[in-house]
Short mmCIF file of C-alpha atoms in Angstrom, two decimals:
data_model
loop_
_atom_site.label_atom_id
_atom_site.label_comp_id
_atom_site.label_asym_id
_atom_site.label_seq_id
_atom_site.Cartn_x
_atom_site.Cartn_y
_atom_site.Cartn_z
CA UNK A 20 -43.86 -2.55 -31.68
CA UNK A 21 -44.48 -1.54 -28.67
CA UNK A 22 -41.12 -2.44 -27.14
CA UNK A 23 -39.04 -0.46 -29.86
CA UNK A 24 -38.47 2.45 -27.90
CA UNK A 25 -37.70 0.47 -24.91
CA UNK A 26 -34.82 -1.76 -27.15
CA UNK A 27 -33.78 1.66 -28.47
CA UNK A 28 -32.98 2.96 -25.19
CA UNK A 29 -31.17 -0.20 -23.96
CA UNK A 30 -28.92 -0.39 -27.28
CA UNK A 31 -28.20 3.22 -26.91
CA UNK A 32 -26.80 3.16 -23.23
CA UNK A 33 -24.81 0.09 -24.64
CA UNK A 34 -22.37 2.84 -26.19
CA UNK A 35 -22.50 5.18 -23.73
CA UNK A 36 -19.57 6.52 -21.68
CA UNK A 37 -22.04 7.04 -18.83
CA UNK A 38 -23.11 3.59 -19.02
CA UNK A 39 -19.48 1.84 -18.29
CA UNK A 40 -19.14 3.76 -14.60
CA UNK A 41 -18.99 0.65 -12.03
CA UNK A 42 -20.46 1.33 -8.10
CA UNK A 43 -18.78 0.49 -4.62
CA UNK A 44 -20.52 -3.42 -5.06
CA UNK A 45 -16.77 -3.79 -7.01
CA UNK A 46 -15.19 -2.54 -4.14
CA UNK A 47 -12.99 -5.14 -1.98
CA UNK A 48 -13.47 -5.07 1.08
CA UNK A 49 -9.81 -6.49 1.88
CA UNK A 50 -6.59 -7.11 0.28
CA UNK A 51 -3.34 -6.64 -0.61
CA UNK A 52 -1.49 -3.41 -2.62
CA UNK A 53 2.05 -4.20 -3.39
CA UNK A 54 4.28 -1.33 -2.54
CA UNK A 55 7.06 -0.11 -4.85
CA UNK A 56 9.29 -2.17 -2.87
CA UNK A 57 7.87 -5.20 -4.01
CA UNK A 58 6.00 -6.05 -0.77
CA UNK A 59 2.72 -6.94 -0.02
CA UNK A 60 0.66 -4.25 2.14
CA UNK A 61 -2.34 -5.62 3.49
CA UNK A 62 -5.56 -3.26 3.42
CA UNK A 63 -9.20 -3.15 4.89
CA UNK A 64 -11.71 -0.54 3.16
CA UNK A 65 -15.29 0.38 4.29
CA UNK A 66 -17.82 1.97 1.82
CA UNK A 67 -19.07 5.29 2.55
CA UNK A 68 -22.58 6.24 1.69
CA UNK A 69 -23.29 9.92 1.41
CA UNK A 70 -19.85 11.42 1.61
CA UNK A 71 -19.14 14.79 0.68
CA UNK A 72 -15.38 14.45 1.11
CA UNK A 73 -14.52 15.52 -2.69
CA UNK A 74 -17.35 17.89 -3.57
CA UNK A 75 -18.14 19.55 -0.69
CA UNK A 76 -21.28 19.54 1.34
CA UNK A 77 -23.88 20.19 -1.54
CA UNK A 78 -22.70 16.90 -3.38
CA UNK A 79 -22.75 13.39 -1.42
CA UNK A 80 -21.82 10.52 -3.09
CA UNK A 81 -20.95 6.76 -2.12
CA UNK A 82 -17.04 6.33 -1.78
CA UNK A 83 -14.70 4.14 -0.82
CA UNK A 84 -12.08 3.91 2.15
CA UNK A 85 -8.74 2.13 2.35
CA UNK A 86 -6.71 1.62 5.31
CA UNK A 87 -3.13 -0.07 5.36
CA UNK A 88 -2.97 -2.63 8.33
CA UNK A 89 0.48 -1.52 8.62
CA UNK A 90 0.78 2.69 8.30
CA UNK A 91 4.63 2.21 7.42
CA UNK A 92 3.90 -0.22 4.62
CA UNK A 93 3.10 2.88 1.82
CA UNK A 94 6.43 4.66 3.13
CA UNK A 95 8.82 6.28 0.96
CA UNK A 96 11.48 3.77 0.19
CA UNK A 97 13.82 6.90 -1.17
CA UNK A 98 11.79 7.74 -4.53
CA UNK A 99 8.86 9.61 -3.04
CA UNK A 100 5.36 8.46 -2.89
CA UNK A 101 4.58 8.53 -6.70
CA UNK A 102 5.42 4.60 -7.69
CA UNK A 103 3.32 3.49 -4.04
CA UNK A 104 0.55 6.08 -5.57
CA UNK A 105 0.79 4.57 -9.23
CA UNK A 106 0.38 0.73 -7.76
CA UNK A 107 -2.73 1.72 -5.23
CA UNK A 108 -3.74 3.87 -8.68
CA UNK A 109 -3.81 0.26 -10.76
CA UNK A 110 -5.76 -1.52 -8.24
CA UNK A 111 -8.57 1.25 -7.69
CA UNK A 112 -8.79 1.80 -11.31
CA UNK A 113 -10.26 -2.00 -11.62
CA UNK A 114 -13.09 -1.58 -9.46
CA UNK A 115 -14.00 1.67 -11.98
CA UNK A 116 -15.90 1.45 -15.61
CA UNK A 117 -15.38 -1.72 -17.65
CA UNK A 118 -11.67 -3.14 -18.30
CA UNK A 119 -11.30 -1.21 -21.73
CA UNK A 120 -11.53 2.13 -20.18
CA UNK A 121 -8.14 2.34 -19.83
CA UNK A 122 -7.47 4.52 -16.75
CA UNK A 123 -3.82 6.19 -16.94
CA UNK A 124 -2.64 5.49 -13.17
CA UNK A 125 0.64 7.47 -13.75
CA UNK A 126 -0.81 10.82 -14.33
CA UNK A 127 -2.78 12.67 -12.17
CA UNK A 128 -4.69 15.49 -12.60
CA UNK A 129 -5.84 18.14 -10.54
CA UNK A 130 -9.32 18.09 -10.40
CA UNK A 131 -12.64 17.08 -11.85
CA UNK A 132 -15.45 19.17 -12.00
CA UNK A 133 -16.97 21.06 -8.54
CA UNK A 134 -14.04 18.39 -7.00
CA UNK A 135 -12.61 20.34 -3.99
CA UNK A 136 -9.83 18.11 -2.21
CA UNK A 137 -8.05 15.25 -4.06
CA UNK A 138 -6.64 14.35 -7.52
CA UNK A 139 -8.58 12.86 -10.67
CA UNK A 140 -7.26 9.72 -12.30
CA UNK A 141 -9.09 10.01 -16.26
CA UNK A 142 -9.90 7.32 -18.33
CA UNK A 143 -8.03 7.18 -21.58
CA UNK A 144 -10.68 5.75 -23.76
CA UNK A 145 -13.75 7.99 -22.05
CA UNK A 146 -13.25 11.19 -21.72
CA UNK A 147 -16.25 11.65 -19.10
CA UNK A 148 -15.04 8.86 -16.88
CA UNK A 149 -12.73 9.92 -14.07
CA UNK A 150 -11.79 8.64 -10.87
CA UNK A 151 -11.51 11.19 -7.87
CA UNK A 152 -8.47 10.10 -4.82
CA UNK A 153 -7.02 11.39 -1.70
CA UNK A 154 -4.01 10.16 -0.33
CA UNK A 155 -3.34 10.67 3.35
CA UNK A 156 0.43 10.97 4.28
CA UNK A 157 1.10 10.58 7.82
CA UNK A 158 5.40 10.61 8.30
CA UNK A 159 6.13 10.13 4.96
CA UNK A 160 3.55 7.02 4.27
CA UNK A 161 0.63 6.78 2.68
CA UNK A 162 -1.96 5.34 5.81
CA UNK A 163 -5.19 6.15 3.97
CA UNK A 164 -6.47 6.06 0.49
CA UNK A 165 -10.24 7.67 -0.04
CA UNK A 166 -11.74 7.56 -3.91
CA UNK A 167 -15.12 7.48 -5.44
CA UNK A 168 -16.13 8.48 -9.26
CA UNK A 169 -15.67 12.14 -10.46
CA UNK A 170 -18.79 13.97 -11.83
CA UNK A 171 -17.57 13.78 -15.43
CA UNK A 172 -13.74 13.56 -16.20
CA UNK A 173 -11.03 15.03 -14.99
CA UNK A 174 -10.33 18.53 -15.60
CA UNK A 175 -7.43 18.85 -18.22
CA UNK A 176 -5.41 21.80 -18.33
CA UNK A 177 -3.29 22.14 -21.10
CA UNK A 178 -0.14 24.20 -21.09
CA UNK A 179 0.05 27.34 -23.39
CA UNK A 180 2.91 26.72 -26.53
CA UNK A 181 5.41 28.44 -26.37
CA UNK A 182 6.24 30.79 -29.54
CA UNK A 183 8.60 28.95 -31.98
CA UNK A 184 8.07 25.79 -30.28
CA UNK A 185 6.36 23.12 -33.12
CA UNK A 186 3.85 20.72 -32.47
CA UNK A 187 4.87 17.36 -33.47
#
């Protein structure tokens, strides 16, 4: 009996949210992102212990860095940046959580909490799983991509009804 506790504590963090957050070792260190244009856009990305980039000097944390071989590659083929951002959004998203957590690459949020540069891609099964990215733009093409794990998920913010409007 004197490993109950122990198997307790093991089955437990089996069902937690907390539990199903992935580290850089998922990272890939090279590879290709296929651009809304349909071609492939070779990438290189370095892991980056003790970054502060999202949170600010009182909270490091181990992140990840993409760079596009070719800086024209992520360009704005006459849509914007949004369906480039959705496609890196997909691939990032895999290296985060377990496969069921469902990240919704489309919509971006914000922030997540005491996040101070950046977006927050949330998990739509865990609602404290969130994924924190920065997109560098340099002449109208994405050339960088930093992310790393949010603190909890992102932050939410949900528009006021209007009166008379009905909720379906």
């Amino acid at each position: 009996m004197k490993n109950c506790p122990v198997l307790v504590l093991l089955g437990a963090s089996l069902f937690s949210p907390a539990a199903a957050v992935a580290g850089p070792e998922k990272f890939a260190s090279e590879g290709f992102i296929d651009n809304e244009a349909g071609e492939k856009c070779r990438y290189r990305q370095e892991v980056i212990s003790g970054a502060t980039h999202f949170h600010g000097d009182s909270i490091a944390s181990t992140i990840g860095e993409i760079v596009f071989d070719d800086p024209r590659c992520m360009r704005d083929s006459g849509n914007g940046l949004d369906g480039n951002k959705t496609l890196i959004n997909k691939v990032i998203s895999t290296w985060y959580s377990h496969p069921d957590a469902e990240f919704d690459s489309v919509t971006l949020h914000d922030s997540s909490l005491h996040q101070d540069v950046g977006q927050c891609i949330q998990s739509k099964r865990f609602a404290a799983i969130g994924i924190v990215i920065d997109y560098v733009v340099t002449d109208d093409s994405i050339v960088k991509v930093l992310h790393g794990p949010a603190l909890e998920g992102c932050l939410v913010h949900v528009r006021a009804r209007e009166p008379g409007l009905e909720v379906a």
